[in-house]
Tab-separated table of C-alpha atoms and ligand atoms in Angstrom:
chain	number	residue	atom	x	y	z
A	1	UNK	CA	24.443	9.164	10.722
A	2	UNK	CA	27.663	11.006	10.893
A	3	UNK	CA	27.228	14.911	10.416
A	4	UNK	CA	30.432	14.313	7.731
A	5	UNK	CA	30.102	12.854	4.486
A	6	UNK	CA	31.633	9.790	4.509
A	7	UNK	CA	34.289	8.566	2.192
A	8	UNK	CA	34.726	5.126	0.626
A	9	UNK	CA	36.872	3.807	2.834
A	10	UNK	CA	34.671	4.874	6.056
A	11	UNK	CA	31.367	3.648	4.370
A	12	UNK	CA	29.560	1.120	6.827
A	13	UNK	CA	27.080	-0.472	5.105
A	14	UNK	CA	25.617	-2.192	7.988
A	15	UNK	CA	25.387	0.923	9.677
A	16	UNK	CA	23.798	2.449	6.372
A	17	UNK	CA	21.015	-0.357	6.980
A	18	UNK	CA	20.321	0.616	10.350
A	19	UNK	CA	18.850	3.564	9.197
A	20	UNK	CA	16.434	1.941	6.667
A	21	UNK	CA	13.460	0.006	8.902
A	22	UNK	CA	11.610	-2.109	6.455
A	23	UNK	CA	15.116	-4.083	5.428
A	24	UNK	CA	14.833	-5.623	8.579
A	25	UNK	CA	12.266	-7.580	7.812
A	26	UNK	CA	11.477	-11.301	6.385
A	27	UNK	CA	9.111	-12.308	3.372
A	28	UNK	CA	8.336	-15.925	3.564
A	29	UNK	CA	10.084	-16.389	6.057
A	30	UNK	CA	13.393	-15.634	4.391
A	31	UNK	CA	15.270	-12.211	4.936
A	32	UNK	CA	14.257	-9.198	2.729
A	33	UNK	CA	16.579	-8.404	-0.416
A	34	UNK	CA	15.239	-5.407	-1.859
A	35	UNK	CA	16.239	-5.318	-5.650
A	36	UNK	CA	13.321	-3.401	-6.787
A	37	UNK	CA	15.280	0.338	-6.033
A	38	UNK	CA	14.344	1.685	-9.274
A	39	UNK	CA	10.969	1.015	-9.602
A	40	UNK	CA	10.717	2.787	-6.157
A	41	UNK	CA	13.559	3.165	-3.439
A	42	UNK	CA	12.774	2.259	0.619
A	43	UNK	CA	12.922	4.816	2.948
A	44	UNK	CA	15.420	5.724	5.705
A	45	UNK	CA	13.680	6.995	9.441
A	46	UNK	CA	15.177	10.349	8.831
A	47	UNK	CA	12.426	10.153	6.168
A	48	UNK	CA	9.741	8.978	7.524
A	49	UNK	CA	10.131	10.530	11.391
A	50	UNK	CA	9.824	13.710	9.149
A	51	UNK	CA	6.533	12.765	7.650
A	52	UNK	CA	5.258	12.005	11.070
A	53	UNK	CA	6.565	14.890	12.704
A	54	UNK	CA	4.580	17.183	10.115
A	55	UNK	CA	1.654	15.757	10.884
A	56	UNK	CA	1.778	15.611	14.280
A	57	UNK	CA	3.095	18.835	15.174
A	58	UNK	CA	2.692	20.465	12.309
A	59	UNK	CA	-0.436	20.380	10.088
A	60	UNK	CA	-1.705	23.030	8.248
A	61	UNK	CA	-1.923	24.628	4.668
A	62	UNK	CA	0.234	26.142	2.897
A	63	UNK	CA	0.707	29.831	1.963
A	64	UNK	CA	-2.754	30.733	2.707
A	65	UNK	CA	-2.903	30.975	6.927
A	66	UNK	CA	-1.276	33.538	9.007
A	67	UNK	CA	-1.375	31.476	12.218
A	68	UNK	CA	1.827	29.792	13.521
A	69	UNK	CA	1.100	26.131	12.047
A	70	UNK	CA	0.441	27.572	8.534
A	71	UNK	CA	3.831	29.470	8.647
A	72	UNK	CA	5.334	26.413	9.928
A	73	UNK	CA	3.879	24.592	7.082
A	74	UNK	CA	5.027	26.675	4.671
A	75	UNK	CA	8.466	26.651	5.699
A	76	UNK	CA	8.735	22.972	5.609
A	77	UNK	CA	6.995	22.978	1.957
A	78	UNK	CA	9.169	26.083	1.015
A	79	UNK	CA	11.856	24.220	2.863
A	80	UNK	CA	11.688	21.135	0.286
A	81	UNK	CA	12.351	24.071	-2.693
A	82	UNK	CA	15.190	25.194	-1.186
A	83	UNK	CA	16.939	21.447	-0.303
A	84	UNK	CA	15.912	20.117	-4.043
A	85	UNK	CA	17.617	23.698	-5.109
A	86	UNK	CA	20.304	22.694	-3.760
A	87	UNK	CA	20.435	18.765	-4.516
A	88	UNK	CA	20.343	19.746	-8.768
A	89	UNK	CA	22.601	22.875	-8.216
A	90	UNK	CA	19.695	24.966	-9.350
A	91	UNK	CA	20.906	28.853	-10.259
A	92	UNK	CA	17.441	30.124	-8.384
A	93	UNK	CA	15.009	28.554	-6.277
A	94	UNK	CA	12.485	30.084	-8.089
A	95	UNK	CA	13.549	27.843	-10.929
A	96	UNK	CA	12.234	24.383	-8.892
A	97	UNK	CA	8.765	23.996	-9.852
A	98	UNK	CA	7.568	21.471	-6.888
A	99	UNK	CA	5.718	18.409	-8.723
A	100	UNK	CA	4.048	14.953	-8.181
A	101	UNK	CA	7.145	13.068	-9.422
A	102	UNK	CA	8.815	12.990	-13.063
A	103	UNK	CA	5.573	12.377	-15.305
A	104	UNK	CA	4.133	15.259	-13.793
A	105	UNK	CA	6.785	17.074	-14.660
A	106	UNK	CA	7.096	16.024	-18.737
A	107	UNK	CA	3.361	16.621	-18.540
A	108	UNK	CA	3.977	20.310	-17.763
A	109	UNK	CA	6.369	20.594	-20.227
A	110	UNK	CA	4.746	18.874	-22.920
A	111	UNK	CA	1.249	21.017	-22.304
A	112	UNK	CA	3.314	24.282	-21.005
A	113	UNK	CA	6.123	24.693	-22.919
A	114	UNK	CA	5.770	22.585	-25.964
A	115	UNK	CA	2.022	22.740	-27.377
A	116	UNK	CA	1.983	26.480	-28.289
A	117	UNK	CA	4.934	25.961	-29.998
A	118	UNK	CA	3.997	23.296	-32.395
A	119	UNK	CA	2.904	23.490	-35.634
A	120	UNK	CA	2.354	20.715	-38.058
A	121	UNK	CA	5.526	19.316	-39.728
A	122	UNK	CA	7.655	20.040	-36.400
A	123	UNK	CA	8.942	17.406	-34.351
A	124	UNK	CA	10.421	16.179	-30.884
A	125	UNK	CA	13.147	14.076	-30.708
A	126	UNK	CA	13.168	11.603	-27.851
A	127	UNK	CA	15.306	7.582	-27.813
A	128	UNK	CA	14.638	4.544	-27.796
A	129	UNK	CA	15.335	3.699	-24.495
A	130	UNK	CA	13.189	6.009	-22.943
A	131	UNK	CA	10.449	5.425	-19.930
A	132	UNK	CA	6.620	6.089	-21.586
A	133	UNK	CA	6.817	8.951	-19.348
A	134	UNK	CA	9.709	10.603	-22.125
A	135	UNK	CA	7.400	9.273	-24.688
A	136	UNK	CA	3.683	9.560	-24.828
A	137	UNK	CA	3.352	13.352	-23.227
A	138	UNK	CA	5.373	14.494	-26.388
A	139	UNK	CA	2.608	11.808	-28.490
A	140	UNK	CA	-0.103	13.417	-26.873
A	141	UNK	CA	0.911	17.264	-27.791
A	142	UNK	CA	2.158	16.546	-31.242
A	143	UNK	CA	-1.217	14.575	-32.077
A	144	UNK	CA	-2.708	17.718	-31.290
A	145	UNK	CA	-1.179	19.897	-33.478
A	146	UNK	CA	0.492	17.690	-36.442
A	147	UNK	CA	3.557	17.074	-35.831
A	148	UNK	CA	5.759	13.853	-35.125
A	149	UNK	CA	7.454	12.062	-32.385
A	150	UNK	CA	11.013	10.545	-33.446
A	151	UNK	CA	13.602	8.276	-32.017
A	152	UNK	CA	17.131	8.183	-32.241
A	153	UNK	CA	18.474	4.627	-31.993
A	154	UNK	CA	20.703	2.571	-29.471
A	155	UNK	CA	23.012	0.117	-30.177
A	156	UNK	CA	22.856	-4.133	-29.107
A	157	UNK	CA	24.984	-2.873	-25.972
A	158	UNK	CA	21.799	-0.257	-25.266
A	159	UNK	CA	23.978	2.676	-25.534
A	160	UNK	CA	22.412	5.619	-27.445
A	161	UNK	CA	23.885	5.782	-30.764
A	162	UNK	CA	25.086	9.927	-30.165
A	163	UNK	CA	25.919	10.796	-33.818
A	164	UNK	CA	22.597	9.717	-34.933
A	165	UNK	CA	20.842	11.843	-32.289
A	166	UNK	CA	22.967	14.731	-33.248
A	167	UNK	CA	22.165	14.034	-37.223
A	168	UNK	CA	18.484	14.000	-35.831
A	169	UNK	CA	18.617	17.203	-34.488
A	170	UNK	CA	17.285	18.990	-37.323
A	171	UNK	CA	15.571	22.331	-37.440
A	172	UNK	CA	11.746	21.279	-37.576
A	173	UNK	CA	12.565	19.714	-33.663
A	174	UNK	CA	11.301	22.219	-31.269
A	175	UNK	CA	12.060	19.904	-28.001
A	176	UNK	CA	14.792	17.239	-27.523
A	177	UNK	CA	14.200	14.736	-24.765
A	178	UNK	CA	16.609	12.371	-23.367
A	179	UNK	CA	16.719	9.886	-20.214
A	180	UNK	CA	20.105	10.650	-18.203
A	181	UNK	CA	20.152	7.368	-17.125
A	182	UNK	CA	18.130	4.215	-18.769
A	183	UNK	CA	15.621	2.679	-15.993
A	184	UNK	CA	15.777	-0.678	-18.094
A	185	UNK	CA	19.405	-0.807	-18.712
A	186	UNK	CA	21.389	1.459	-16.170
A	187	UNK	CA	23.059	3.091	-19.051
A	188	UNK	CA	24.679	6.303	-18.910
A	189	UNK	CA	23.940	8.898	-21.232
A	190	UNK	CA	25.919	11.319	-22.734
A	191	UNK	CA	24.092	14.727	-20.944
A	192	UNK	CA	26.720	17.256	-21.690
A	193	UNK	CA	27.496	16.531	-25.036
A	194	UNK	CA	24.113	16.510	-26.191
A	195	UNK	CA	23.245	19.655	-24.796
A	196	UNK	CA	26.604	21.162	-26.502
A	197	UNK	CA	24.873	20.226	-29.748
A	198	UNK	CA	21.677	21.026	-28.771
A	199	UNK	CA	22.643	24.425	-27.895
A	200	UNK	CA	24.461	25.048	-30.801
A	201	UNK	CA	21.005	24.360	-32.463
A	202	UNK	CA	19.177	26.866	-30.296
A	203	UNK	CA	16.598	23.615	-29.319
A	204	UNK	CA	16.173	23.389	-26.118
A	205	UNK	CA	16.568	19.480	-23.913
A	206	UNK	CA	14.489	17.857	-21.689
A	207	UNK	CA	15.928	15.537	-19.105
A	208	UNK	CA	14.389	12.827	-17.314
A	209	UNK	CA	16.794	12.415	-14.099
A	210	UNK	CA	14.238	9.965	-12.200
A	211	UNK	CA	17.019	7.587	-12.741
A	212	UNK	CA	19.769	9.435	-11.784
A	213	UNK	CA	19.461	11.556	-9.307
A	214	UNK	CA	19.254	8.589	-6.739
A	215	UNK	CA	22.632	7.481	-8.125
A	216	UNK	CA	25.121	10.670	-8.908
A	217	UNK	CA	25.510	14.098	-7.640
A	218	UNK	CA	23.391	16.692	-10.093
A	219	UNK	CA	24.149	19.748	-11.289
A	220	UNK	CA	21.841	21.088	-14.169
A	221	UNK	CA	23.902	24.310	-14.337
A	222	UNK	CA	27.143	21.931	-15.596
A	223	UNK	CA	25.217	19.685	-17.477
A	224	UNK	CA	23.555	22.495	-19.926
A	225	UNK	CA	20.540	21.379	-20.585
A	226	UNK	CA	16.980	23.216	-20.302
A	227	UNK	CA	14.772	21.074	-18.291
A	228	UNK	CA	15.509	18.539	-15.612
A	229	UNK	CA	13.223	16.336	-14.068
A	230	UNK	CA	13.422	14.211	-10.680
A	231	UNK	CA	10.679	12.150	-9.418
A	232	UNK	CA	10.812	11.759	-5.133
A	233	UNK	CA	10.218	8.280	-4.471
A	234	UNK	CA	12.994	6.952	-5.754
A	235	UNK	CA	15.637	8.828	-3.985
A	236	UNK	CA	14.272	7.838	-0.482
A	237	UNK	CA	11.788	10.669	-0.095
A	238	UNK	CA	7.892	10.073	-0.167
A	239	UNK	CA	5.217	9.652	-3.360
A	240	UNK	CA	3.808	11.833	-4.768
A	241	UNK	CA	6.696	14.049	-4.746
A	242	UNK	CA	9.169	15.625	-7.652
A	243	UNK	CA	10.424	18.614	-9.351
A	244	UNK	CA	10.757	20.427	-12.692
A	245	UNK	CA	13.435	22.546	-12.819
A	246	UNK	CA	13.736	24.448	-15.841
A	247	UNK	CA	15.726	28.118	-16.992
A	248	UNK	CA	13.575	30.853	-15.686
A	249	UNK	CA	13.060	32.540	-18.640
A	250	UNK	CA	11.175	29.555	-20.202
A	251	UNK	CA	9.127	29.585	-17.043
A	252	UNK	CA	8.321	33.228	-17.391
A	253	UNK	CA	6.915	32.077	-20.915
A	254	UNK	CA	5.121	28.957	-19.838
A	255	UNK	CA	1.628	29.474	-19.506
A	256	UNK	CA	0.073	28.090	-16.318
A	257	UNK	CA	-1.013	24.141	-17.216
A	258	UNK	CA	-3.016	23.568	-13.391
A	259	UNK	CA	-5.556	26.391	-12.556
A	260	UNK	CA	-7.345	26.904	-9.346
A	261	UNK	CA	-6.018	28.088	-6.274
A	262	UNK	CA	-2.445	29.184	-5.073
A	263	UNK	CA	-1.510	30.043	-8.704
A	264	UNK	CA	-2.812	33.627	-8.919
A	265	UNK	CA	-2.529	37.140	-8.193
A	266	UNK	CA	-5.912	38.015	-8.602
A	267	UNK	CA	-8.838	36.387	-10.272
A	268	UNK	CA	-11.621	38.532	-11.632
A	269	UNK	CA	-14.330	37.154	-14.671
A	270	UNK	CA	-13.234	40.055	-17.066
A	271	UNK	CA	-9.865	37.705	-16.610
A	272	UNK	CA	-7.156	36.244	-14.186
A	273	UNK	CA	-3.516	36.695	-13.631
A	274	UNK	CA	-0.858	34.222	-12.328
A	275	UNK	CA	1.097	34.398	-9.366
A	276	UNK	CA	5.263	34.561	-10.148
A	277	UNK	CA	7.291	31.576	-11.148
A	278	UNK	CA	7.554	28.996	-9.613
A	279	UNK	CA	4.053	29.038	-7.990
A	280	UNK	CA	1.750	29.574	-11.088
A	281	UNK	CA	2.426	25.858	-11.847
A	282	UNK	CA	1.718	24.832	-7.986
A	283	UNK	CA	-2.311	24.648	-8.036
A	284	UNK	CA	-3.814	23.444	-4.912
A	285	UNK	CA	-2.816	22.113	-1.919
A	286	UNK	CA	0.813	20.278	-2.995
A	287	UNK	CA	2.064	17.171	-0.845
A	288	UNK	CA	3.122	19.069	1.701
A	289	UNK	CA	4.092	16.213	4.322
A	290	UNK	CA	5.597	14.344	1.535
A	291	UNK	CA	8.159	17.633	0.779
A	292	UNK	CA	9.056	17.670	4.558
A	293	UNK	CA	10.087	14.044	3.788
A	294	UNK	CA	12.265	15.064	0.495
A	295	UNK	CA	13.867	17.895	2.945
A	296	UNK	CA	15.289	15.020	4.965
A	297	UNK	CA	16.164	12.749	1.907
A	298	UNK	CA	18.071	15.530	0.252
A	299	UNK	CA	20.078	15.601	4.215
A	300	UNK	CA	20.371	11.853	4.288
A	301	UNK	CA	21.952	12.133	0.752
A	302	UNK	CA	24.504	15.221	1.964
A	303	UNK	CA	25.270	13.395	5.456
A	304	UNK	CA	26.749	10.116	3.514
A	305	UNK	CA	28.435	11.626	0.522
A	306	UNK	CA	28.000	10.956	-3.354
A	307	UNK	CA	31.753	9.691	-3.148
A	308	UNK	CA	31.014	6.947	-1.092
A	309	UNK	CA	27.795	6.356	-2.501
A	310	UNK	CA	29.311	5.999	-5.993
A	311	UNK	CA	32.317	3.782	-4.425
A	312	UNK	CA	29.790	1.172	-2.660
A	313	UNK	CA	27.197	0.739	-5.994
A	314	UNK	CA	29.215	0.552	-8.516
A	315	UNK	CA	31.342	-2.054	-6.583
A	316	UNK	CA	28.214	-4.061	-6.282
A	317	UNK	CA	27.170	-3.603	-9.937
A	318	UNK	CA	30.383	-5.044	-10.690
A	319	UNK	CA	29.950	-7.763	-8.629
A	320	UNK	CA	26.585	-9.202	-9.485
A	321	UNK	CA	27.209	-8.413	-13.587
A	322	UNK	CA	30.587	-11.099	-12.986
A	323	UNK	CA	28.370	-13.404	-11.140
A	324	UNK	CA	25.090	-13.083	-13.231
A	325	UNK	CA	27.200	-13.992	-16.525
A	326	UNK	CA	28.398	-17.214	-15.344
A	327	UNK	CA	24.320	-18.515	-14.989
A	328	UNK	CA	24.277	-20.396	-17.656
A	329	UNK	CA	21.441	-19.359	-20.306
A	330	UNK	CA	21.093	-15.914	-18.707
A	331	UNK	CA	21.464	-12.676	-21.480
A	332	UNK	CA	21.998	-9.313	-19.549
A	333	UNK	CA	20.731	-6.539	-21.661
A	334	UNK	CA	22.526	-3.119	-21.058
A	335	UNK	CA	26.027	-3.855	-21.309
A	336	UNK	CA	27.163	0.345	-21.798
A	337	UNK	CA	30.623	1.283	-20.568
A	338	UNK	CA	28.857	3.448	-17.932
A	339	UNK	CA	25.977	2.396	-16.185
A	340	UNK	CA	24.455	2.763	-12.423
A	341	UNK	CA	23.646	-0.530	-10.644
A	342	UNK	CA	20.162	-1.362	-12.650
A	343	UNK	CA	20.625	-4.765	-14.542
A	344	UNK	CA	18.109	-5.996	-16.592
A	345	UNK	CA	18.062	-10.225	-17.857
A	346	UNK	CA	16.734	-13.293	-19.250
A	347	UNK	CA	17.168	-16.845	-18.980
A	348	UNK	CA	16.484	-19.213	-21.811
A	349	UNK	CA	13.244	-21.249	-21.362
A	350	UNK	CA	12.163	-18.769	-18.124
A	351	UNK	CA	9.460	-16.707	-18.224
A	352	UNK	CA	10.614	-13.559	-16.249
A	353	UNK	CA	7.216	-12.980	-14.063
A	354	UNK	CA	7.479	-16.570	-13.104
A	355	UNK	CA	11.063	-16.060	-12.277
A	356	UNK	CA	10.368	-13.186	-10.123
A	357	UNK	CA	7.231	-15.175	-8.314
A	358	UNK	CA	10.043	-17.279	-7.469
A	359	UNK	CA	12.267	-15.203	-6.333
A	360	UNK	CA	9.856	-13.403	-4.511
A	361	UNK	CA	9.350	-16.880	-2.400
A	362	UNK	CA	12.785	-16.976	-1.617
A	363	UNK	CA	12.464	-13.192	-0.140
A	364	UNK	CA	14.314	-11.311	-3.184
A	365	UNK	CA	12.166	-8.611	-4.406
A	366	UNK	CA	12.862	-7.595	-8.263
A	367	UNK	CA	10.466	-6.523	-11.227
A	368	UNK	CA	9.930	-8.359	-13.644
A	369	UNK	CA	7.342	-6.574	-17.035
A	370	UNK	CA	8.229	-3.817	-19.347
A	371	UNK	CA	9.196	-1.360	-16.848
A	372	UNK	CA	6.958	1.164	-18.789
A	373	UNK	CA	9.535	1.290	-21.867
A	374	UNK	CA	7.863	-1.069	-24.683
A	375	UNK	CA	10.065	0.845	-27.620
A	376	UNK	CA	12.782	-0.515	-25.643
A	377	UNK	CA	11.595	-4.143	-25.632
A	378	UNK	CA	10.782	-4.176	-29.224
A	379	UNK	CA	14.003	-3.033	-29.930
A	380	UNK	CA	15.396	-6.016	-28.257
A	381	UNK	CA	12.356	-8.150	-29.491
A	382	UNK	CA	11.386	-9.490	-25.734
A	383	UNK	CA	7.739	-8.617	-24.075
A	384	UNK	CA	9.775	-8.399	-20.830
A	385	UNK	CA	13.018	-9.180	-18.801
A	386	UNK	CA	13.878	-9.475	-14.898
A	387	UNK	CA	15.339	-6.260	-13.539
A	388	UNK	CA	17.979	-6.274	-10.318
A	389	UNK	CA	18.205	-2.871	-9.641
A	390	UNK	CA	20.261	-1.894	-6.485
A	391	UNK	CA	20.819	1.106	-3.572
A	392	UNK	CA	23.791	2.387	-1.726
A	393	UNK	CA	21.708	0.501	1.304
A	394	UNK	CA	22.076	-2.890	-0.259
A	395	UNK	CA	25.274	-5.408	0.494
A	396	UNK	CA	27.520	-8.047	-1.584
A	397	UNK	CA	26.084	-10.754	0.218
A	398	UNK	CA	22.928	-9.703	-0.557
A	399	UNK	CA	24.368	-9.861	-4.330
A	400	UNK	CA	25.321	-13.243	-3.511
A	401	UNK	CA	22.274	-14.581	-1.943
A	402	UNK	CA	20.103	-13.158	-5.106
A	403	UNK	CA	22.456	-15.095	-7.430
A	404	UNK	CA	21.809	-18.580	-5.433
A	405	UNK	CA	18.113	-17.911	-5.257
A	406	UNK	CA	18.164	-17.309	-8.906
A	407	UNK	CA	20.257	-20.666	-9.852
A	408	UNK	CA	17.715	-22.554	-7.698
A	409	UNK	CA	14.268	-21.044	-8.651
A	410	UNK	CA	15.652	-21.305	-12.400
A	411	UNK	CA	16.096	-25.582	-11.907
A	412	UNK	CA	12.668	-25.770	-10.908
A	413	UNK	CA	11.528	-24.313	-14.054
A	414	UNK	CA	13.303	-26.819	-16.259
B	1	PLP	N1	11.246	8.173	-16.039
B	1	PLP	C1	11.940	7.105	-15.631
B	1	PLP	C2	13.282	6.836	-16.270
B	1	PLP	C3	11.441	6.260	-14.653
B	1	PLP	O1	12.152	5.181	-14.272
B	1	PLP	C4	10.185	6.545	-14.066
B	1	PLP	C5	9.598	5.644	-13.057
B	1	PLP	O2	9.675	4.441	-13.167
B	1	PLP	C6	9.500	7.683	-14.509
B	1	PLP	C7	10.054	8.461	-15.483
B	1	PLP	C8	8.172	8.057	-13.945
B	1	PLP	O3	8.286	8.452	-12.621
B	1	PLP	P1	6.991	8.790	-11.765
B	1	PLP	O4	6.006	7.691	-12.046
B	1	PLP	O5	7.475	8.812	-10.388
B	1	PLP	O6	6.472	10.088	-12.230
């Protein structure tokens, strides 16, 4: 990789590829297109060399060891902090609590930050578009202590209808959730504006960024909200890997959700206290190759450069969205005016899993299901659809070659 970003008009796709092993490979004999980047993303060498170098050089725990591998495994784990710090535009590292991956991270909120502050009557506001993992922590808390769950509505197009959000935001909701980008429909939501309002309010917003953060440059400080989340895997780093960032003074509030060891200053029976934020919430021993791998995602995503990033998948969103809507029979749902490359359809008289068995034959990997959003579906009154959801790494004539696997598999189901 170049040591500059580069900029649209140097992007090399092919040279992009290079870096990715696994999309050199065939399934079925036929040559890999991987169309499956939001469910989980592939993984560069950069990645994965890093992954293997911590375990073969490297192993040892973290913050507990005062021999040379423990340091040097605490500086890659440490290390991860200060890259993901840097990748969200975080005001402190000690506001990046290091996490399994997003539903870890709504999890800590929901238990953390949001329990001891319900009472019955209150509510949380979350969308209909949302994962389950925006969803059913927030069920789970206010089942506990009576209070409510509500939705604010999208539109046919599956944009987020914003005045109704902002009506919703009424003074019994002690949390606001919101998706910055839908993992069904690719749309774009409104970050900024909601947080204006929900400022104004004095409730504070949860984010789910699993979506975006693989697409668009972050910066939490900009966008105004109060918690962020970003789950690893699907910005080229390992499972089992994510973050919670959140203002530090909500942190300093937060009770510790995880106890046992790493988390504490000094445990005695007559009672225990906590180590400082971030590391009260970081019980055990973390993924600590895994965070040497998001290290070297966060430097494969500096080296190439959110411009040309941007340039190259939105270029091939446009493209397969013109070529998908001349199938005949296919319905695209998600048609916002800003969206990242996901693109979720149907095509009358097709079942989607059998579509995607099919297309899985012909070596083009997509998900078909839910995608863990069944609000969503009901609101559009399908069980499922076929999601294409694409990566700087992927090329137009893989676009193409989906399309003509699609037109064929789709004739044999007629
Ligand atoms: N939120 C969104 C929008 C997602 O797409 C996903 C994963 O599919 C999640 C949350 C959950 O992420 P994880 O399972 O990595 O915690």
């Amino acid at each position: 990789m170049n040591a500059q970003p580069n900029s649209p008009d140097t992007f090399d796709v092919e040279r992009v590829r290079a870096d990715f092993p696994v999309l050199t490979r065939t399934v079925h004999g036929k040559p890999l297109v991987y169309f499956d980047n939001a469910n989980t993303s592939q993984k560069p060498a950069s990645v994965i060399d890093a992954v293997d170098d911590y375990y073969r050089r490297h192993n040892a725990n973290v913050s507990r060891s005062v021999h040379q591998l423990g340091d040097e495994a605490t500086a890659a784990y440490e290390g991860a902090r200060d890259a993901l710090a840097r990748f969200i535009h975080a005001p402190s590292r000690d506001e990046v609590v290091l996490t399994t991956g997003t539903t870890q991270s709504s999890n800590l909120v929901a238990y953390s930050f949001l329990l001891p502050r319900l009472k019955p009557g209150d509510s949380v506001l979350t969308t209909q578009m949302e994962h389950h993992a925006n969803i059913v922590p927030w069920q789970l808390v206010a089942q506990r202590s009576g209070a409510t769950v509500k939705a604010a509505p999208i539109n046919e197009r599956g944009e987020l209808i914003v005045e109704k959000y902002i009506e919703l935001l009424t003074p019994e909701v002690k949390l606001a959730c919101l998706g910055h980008v839908s993992n069904v429909l690719g749309t774009v939501n409104p970050v900024r504006e909601i947080a204006r309002e929900c400022r104004k309010r004095g409730i504070p917003l949860f984010v789910d960024g699993s979506q975006s953060a693989p697409h668009r440059p972050i910066d939490v400080q900009a966008l105004g909200c109060d918690f962020y989340a970003v789950t690893g895997h699907k910005m080229l780093a390992p499972t089992g890997t994510g973050l919670l960032w959140a203002k530090k003074q909500y942190l300093e509030e937060m009770p510790p959700f995880f106890g046992g060891g790493d988390m504490i200053r000094e445990v005695r029976f007559s009672g225990t206290t906590f180590a400082d934020v971030p590391h009260k919430f970081e019980a055990g021993t973390p993924n600590i190759a895994g965070f040497a791998g998001v290290a070297a995602a966060v430097d494969y995503y500096d080296q190439l450069g959110w411009d040309a990033i941007r340039a190259h998948e939105q270029a091939l969103l446009e493209h397969a969205t013109a070529l998908l809507r001349e199938v005949p029979g296919l319905r695209i749902f998600g048609e916002a005016a800003e969206k990242e490359p996901v693109i979720s359809f149907l095509i009358d008289g097709a079942q989607a899993t059998d579509l995607a068995t099919l297309l899985d034959l012909e070596g083009v990997a997509v998900r078909s299901g839910h995608h863990c959003a069944h609000p969503l579906m009901h609101f559009f009154g399908v069980p499922a659809t076929l999601r294409a959801s694409l990566a700087f790494y992927n090329t137009h004539a893989e676009v193409e070659a989906f399309v003509a696997a699609l037109c064929k598999v789709r004739k044999l189901l007629r």
